[in-house]
mmCIF file of N, CA and C in Angstrom:
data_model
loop_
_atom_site.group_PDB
_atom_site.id
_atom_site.type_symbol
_atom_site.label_atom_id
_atom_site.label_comp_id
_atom_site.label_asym_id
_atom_site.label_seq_id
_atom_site.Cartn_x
_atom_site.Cartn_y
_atom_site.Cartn_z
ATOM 1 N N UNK O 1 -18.065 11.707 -11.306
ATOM 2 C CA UNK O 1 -18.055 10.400 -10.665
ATOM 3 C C UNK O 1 -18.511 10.556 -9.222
ATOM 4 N N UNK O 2 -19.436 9.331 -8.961
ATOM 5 C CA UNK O 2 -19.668 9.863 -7.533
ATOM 6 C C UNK O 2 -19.439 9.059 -6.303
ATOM 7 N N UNK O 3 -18.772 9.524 -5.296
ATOM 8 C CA UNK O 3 -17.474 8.761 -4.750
ATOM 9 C C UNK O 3 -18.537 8.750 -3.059
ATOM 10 N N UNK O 4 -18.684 8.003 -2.194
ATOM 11 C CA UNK O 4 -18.822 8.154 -0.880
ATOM 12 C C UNK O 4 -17.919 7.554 0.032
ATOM 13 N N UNK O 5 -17.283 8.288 0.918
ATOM 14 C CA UNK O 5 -16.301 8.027 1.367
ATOM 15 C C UNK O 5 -16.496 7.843 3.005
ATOM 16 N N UNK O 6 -16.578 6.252 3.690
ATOM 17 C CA UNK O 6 -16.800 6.221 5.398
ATOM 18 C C UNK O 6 -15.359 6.749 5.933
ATOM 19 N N UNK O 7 -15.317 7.284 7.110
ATOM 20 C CA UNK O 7 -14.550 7.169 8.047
ATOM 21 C C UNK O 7 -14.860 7.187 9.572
ATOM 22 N N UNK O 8 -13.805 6.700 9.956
ATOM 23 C CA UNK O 8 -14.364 6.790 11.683
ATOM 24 C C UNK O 8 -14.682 5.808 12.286
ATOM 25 N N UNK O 9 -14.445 4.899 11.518
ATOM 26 C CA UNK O 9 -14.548 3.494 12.561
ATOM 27 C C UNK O 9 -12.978 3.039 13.113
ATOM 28 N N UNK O 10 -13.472 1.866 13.811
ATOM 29 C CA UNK O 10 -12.262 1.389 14.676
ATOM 30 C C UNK O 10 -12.853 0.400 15.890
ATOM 31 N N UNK O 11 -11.953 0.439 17.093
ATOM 32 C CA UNK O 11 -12.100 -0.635 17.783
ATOM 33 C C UNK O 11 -12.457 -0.189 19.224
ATOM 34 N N UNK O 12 -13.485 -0.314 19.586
ATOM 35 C CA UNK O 12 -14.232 0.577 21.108
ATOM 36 C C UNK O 12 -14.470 -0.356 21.601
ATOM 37 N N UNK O 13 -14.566 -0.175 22.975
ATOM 38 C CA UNK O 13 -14.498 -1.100 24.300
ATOM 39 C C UNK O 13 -16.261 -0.782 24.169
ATOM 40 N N UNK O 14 -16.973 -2.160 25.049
ATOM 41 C CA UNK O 14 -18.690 -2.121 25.166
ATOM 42 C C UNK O 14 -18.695 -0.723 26.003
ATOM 43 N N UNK O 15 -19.679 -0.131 25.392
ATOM 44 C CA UNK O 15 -20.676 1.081 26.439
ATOM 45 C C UNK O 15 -19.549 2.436 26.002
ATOM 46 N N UNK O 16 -18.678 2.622 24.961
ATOM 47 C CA UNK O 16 -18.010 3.500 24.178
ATOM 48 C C UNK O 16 -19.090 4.138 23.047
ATOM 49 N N UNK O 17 -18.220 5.265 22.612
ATOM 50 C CA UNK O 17 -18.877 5.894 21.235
ATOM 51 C C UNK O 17 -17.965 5.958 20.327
ATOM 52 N N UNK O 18 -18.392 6.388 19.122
ATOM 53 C CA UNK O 18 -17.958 6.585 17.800
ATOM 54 C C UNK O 18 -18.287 7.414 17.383
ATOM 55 N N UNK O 19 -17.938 8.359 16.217
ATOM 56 C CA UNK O 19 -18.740 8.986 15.170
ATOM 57 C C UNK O 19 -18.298 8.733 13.733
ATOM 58 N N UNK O 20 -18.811 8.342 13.295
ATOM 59 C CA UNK O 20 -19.123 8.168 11.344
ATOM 60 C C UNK O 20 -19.114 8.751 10.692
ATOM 61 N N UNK O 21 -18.291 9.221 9.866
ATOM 62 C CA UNK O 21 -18.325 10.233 8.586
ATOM 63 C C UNK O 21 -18.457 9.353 7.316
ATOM 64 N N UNK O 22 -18.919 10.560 6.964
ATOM 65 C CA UNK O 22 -19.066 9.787 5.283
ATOM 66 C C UNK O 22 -19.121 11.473 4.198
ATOM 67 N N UNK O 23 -18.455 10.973 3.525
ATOM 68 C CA UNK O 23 -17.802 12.353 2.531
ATOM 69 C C UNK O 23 -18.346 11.905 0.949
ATOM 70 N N UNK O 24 -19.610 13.254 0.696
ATOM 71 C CA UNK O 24 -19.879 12.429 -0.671
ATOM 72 C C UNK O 24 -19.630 13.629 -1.688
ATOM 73 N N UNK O 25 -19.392 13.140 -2.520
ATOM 74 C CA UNK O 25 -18.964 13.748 -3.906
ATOM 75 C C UNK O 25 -19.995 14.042 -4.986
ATOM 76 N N UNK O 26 -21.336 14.059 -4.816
ATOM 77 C CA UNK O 26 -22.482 13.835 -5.070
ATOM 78 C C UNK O 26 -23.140 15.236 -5.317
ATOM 79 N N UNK O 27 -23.205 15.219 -6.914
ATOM 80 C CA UNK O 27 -23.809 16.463 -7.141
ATOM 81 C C UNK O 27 -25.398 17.130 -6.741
ATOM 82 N N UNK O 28 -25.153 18.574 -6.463
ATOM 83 C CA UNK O 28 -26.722 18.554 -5.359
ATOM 84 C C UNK O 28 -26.814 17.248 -4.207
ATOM 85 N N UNK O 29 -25.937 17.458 -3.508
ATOM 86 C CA UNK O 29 -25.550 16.773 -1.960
ATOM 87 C C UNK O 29 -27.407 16.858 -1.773
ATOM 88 N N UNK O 30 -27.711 17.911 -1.157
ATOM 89 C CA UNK O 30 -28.796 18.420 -0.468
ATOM 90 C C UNK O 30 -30.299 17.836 -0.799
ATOM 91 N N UNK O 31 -30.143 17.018 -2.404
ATOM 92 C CA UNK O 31 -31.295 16.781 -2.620
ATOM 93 C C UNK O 31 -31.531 15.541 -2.245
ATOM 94 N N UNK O 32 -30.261 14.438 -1.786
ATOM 95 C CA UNK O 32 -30.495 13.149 -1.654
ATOM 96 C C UNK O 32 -30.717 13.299 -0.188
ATOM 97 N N UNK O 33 -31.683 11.799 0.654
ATOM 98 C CA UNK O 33 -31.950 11.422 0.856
ATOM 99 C C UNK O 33 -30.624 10.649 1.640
ATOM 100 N N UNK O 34 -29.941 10.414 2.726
ATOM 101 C CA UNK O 34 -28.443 9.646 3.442
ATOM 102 C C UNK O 34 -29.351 8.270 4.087
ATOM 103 N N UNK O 35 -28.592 7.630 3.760
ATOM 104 C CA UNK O 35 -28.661 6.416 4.849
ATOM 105 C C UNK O 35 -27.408 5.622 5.189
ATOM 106 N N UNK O 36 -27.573 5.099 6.993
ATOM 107 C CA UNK O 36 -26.384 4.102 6.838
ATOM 108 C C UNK O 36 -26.818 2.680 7.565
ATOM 109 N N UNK O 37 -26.319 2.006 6.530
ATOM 110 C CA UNK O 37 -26.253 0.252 6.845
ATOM 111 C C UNK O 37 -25.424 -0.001 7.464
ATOM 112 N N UNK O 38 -25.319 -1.668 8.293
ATOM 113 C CA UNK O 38 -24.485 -1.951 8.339
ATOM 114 C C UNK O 38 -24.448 -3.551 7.840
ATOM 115 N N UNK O 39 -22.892 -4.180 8.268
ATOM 116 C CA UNK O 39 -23.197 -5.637 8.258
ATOM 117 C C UNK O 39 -22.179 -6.192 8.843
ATOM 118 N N UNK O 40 -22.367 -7.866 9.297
ATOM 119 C CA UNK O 40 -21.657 -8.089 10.357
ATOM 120 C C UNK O 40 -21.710 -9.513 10.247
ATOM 121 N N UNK O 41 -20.333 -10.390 9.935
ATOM 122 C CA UNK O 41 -20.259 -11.285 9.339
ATOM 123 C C UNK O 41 -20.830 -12.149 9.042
ATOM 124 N N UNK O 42 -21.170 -12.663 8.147
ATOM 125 C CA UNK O 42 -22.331 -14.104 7.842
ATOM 126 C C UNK O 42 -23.651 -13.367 7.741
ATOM 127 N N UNK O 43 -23.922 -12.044 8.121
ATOM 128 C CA UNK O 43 -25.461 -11.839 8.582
ATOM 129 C C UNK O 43 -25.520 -10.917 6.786
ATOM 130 N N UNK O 44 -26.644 -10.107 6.587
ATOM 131 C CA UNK O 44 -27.358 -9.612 5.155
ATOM 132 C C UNK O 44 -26.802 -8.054 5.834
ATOM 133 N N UNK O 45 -26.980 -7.240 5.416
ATOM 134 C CA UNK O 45 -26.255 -5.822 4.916
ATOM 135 C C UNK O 45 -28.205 -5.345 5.885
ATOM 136 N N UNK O 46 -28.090 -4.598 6.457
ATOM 137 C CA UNK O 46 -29.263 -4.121 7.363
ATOM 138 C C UNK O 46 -29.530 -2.624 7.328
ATOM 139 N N UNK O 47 -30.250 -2.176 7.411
ATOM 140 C CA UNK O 47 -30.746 -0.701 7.392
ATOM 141 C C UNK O 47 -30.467 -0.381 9.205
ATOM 142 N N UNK O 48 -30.097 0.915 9.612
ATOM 143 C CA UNK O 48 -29.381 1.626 10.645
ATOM 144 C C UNK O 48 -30.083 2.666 10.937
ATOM 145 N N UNK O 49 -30.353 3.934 9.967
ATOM 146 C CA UNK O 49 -30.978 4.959 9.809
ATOM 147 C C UNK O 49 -30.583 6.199 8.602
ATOM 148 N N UNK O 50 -31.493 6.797 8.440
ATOM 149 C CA UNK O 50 -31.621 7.781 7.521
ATOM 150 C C UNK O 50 -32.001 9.154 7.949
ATOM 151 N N UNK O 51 -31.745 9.717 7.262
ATOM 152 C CA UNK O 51 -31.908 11.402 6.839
ATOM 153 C C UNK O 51 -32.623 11.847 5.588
ATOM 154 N N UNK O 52 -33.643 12.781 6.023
ATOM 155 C CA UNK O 52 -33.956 13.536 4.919
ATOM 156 C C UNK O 52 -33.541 14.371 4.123
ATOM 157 N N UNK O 53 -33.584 15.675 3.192
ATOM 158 C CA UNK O 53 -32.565 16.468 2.160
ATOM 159 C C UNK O 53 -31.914 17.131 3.218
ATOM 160 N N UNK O 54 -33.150 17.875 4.007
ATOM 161 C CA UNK O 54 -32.520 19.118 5.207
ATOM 162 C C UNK O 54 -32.238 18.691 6.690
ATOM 163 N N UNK O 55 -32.412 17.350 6.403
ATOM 164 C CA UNK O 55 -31.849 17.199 7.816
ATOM 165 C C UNK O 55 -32.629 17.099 8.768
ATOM 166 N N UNK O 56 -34.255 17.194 8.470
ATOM 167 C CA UNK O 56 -35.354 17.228 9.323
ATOM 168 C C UNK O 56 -36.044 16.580 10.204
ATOM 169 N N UNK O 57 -36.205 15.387 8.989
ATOM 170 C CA UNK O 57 -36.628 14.446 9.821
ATOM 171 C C UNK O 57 -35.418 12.929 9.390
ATOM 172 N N UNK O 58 -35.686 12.195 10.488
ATOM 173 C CA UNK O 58 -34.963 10.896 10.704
ATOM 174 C C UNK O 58 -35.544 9.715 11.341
ATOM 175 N N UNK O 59 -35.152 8.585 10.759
ATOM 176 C CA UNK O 59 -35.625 7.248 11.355
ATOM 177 C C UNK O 59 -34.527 6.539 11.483
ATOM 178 N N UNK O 60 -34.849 5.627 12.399
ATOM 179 C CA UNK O 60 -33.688 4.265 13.282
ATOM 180 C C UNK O 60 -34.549 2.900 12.706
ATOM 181 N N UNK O 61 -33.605 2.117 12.800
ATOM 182 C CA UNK O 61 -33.599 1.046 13.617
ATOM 183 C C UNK O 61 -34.119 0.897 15.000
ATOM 184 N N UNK O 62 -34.793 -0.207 14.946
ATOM 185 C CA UNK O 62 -34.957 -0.084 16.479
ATOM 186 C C UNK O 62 -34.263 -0.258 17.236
ATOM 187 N N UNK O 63 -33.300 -1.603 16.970
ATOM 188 C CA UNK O 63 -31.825 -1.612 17.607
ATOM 189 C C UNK O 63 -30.754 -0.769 17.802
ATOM 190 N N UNK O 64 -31.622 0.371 17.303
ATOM 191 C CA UNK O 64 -30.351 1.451 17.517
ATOM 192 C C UNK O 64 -30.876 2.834 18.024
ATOM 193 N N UNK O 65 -32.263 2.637 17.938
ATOM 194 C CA UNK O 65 -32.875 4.181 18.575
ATOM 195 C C UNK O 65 -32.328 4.574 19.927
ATOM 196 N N UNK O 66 -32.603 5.847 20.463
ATOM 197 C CA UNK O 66 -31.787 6.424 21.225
ATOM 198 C C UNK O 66 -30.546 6.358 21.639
ATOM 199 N N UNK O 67 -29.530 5.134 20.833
ATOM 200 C CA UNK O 67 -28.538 5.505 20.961
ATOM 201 C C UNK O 67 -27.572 6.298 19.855
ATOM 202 N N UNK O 68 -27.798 5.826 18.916
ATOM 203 C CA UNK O 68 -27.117 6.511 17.423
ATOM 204 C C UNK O 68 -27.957 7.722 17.110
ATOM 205 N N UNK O 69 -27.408 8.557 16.620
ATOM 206 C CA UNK O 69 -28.101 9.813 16.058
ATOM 207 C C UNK O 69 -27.884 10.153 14.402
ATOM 208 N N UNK O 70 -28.020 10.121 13.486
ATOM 209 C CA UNK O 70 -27.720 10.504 12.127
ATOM 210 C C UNK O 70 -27.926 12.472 12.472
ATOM 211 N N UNK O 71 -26.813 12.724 11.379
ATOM 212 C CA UNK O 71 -27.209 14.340 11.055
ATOM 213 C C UNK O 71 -26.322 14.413 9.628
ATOM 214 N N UNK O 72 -26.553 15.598 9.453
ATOM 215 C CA UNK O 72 -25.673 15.878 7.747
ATOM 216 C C UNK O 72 -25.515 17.728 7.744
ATOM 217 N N UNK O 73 -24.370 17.885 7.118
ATOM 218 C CA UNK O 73 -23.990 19.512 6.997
ATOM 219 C C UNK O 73 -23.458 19.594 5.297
ATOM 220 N N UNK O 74 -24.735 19.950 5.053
ATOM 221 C CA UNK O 74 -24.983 20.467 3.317
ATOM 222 C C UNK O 74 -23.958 20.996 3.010
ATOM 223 N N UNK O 75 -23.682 21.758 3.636
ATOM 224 C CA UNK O 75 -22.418 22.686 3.453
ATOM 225 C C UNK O 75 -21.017 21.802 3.196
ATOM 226 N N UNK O 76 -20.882 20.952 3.752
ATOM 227 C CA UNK O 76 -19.819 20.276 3.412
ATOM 228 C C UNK O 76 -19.949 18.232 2.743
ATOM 229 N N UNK O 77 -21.194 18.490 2.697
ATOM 230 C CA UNK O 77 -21.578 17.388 1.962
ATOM 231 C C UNK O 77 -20.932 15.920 2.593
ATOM 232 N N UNK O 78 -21.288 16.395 3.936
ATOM 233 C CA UNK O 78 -21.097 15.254 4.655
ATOM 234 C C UNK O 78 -22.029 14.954 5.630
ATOM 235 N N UNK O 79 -22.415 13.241 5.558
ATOM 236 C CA UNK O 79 -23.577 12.978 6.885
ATOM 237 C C UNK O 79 -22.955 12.438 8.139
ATOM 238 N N UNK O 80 -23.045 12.248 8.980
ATOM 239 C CA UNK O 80 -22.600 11.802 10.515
ATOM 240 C C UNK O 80 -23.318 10.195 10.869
ATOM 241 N N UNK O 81 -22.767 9.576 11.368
ATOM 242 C CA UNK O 81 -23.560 8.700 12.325
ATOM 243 C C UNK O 81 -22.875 8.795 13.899
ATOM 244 N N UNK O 82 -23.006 9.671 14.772
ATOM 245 C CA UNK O 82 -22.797 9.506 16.056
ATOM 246 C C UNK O 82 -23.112 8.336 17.013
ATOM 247 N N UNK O 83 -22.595 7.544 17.603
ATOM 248 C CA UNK O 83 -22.825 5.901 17.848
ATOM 249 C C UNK O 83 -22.434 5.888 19.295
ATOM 250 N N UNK O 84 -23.246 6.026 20.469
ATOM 251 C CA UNK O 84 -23.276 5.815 21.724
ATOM 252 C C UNK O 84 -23.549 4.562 22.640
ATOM 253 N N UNK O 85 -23.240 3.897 23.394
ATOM 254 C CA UNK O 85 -23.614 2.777 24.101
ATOM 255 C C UNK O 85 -23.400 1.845 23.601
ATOM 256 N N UNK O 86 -22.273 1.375 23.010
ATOM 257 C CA UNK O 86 -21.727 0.558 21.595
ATOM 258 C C UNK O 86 -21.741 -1.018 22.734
ATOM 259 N N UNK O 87 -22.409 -1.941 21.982
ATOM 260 C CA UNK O 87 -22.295 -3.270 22.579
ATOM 261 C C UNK O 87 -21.960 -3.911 21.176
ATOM 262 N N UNK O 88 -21.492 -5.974 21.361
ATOM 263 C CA UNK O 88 -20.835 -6.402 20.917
ATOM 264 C C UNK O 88 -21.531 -6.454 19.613
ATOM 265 N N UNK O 89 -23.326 -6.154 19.750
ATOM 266 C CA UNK O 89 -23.871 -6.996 18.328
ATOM 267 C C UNK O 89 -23.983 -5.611 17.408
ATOM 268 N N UNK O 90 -22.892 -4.307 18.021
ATOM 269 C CA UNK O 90 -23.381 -3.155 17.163
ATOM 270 C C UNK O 90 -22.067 -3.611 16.283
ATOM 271 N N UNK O 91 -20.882 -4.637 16.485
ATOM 272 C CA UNK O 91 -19.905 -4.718 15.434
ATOM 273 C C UNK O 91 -20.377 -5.326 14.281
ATOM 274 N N UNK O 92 -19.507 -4.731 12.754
ATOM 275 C CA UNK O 92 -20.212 -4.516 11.497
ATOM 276 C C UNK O 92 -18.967 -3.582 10.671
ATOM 277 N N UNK O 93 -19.622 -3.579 10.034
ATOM 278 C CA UNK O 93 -19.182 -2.845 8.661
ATOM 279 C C UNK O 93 -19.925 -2.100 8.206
ATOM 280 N N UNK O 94 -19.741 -0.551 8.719
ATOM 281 C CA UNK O 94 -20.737 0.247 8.003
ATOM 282 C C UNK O 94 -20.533 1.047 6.778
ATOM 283 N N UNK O 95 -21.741 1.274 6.374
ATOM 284 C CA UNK O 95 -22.117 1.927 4.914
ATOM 285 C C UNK O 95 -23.048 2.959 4.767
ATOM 286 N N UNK O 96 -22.571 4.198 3.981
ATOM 287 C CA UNK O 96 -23.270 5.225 4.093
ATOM 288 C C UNK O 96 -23.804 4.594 2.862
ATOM 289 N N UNK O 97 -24.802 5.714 2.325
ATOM 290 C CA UNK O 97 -25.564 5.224 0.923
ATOM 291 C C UNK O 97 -26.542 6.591 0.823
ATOM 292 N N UNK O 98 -26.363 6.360 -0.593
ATOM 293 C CA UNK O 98 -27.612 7.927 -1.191
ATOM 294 C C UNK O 98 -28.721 7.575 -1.504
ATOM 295 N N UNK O 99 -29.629 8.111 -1.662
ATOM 296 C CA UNK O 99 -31.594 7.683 -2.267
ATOM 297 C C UNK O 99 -31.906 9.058 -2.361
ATOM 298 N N UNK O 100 -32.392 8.858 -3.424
ATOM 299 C CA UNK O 100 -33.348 10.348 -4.044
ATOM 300 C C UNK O 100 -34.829 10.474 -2.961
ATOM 301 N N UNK O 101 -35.171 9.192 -2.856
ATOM 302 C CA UNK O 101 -36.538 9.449 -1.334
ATOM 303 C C UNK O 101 -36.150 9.351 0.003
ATOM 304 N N UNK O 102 -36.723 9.916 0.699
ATOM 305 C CA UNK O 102 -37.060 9.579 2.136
ATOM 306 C C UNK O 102 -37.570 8.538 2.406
ATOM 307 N N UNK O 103 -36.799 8.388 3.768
ATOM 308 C CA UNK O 103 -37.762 6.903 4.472
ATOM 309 C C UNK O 103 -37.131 5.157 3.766
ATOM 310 N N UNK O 104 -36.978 5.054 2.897
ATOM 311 C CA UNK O 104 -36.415 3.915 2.348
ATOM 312 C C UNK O 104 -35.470 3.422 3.524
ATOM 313 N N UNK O 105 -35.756 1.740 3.707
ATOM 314 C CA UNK O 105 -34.665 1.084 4.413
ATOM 315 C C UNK O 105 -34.124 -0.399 3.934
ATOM 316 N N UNK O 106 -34.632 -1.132 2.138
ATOM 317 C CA UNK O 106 -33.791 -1.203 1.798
ATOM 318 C C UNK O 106 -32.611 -1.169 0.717
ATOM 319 N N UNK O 107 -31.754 -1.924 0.820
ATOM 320 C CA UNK O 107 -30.795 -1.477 0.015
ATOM 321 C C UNK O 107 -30.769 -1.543 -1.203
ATOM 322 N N UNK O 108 -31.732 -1.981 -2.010
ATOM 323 C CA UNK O 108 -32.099 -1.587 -3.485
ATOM 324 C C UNK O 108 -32.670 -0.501 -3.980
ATOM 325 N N UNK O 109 -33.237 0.072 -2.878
ATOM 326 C CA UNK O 109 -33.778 1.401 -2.649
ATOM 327 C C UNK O 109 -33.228 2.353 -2.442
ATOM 328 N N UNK O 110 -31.044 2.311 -2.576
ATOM 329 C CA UNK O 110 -30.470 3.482 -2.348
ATOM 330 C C UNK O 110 -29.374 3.266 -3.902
ATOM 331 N N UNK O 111 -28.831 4.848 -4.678
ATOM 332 C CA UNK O 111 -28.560 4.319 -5.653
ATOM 333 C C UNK O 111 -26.887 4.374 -5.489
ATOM 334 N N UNK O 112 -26.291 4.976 -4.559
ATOM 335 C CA UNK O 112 -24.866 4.983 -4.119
ATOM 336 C C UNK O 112 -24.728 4.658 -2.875
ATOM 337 N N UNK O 113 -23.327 3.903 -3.191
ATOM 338 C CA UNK O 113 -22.784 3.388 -1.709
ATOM 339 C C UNK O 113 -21.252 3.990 -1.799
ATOM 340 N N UNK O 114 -20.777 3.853 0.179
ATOM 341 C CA UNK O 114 -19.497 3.886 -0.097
ATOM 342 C C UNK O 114 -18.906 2.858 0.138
ATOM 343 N N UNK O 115 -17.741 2.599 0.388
ATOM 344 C CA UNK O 115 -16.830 1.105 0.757
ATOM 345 C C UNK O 115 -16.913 0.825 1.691
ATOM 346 N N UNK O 116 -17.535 1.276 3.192
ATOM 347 C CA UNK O 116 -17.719 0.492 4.404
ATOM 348 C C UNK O 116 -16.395 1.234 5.364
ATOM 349 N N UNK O 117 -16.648 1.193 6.529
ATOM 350 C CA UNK O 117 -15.733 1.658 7.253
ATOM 351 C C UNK O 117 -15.963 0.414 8.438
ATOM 352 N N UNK O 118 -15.475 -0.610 9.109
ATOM 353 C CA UNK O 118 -15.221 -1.309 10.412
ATOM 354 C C UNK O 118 -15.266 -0.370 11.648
ATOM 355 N N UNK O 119 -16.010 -1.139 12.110
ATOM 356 C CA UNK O 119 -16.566 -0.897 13.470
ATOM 357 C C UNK O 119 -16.219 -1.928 14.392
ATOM 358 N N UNK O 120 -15.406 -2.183 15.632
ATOM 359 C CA UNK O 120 -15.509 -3.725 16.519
ATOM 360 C C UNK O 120 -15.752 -2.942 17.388
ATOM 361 N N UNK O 121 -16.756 -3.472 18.359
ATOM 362 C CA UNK O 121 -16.805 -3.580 19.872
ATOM 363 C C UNK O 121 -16.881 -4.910 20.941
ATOM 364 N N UNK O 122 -15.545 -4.528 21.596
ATOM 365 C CA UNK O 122 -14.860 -5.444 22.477
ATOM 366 C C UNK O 122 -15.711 -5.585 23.741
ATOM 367 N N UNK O 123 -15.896 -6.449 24.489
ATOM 368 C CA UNK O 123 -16.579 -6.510 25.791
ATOM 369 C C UNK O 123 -15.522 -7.218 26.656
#
């Protein structure tokens, strides 16, 4: 069964950080493809950024370049979202998610999700 599990959200003051875990249960971790969404009430479920198998290469959002970083440690079959300079419109509900390709941003294009972890940022 294959389980993805967020953690690490919560409630940060504007211009705070975070970091994002997500714990997957996902056989051959290494061959998928990570991404994380988010969403944020009333609005559609949005693409954030991704990771390739090894970790190589990565793409953003633009709303989120240079501040968020994605990474992943094969070894423990977990990806990161590190989340810096947090303002009010980064609050959401995020979601890790698996894809067998690279590059995909959207969400029909990934074939596991996990349950979302909350994110607020207060100003």
């Amino acid at each position: 069964q294959v389980q993805l599990v967020e953690s690490g959200g919560g409630l940060v003051q504007a211009g705070g950080s975070l970091r994002l875990f997500c714990a997957a249960s996902l056989r051959s971790f290494s061959r998928y493809c990570m991404g994380w969404f988010r969403q944020a009430p009333g609005k559609e479920r949005e693409f954030v950024a991704a990771i390739s198998w090894s970790g190589d290469s990565t793409i953003y959002a633009r709303s989120v370049k240079g501040r968020f970083t994605i990474s992943r440690d094969n070894a423990k079959n977990t990806v990161y979202l590190q989340m810096n300079s947090l303002n009010s419109e980064d609050t959401a509900v995020y979601f890790c998610a698996a894809a067998t390709l690279f590059g995909r941003q959207k969400t029909s294009e990934y074939d596991y999700w996990g349950q979302g972890t909350q994110v607020t940022v207060s100003s």
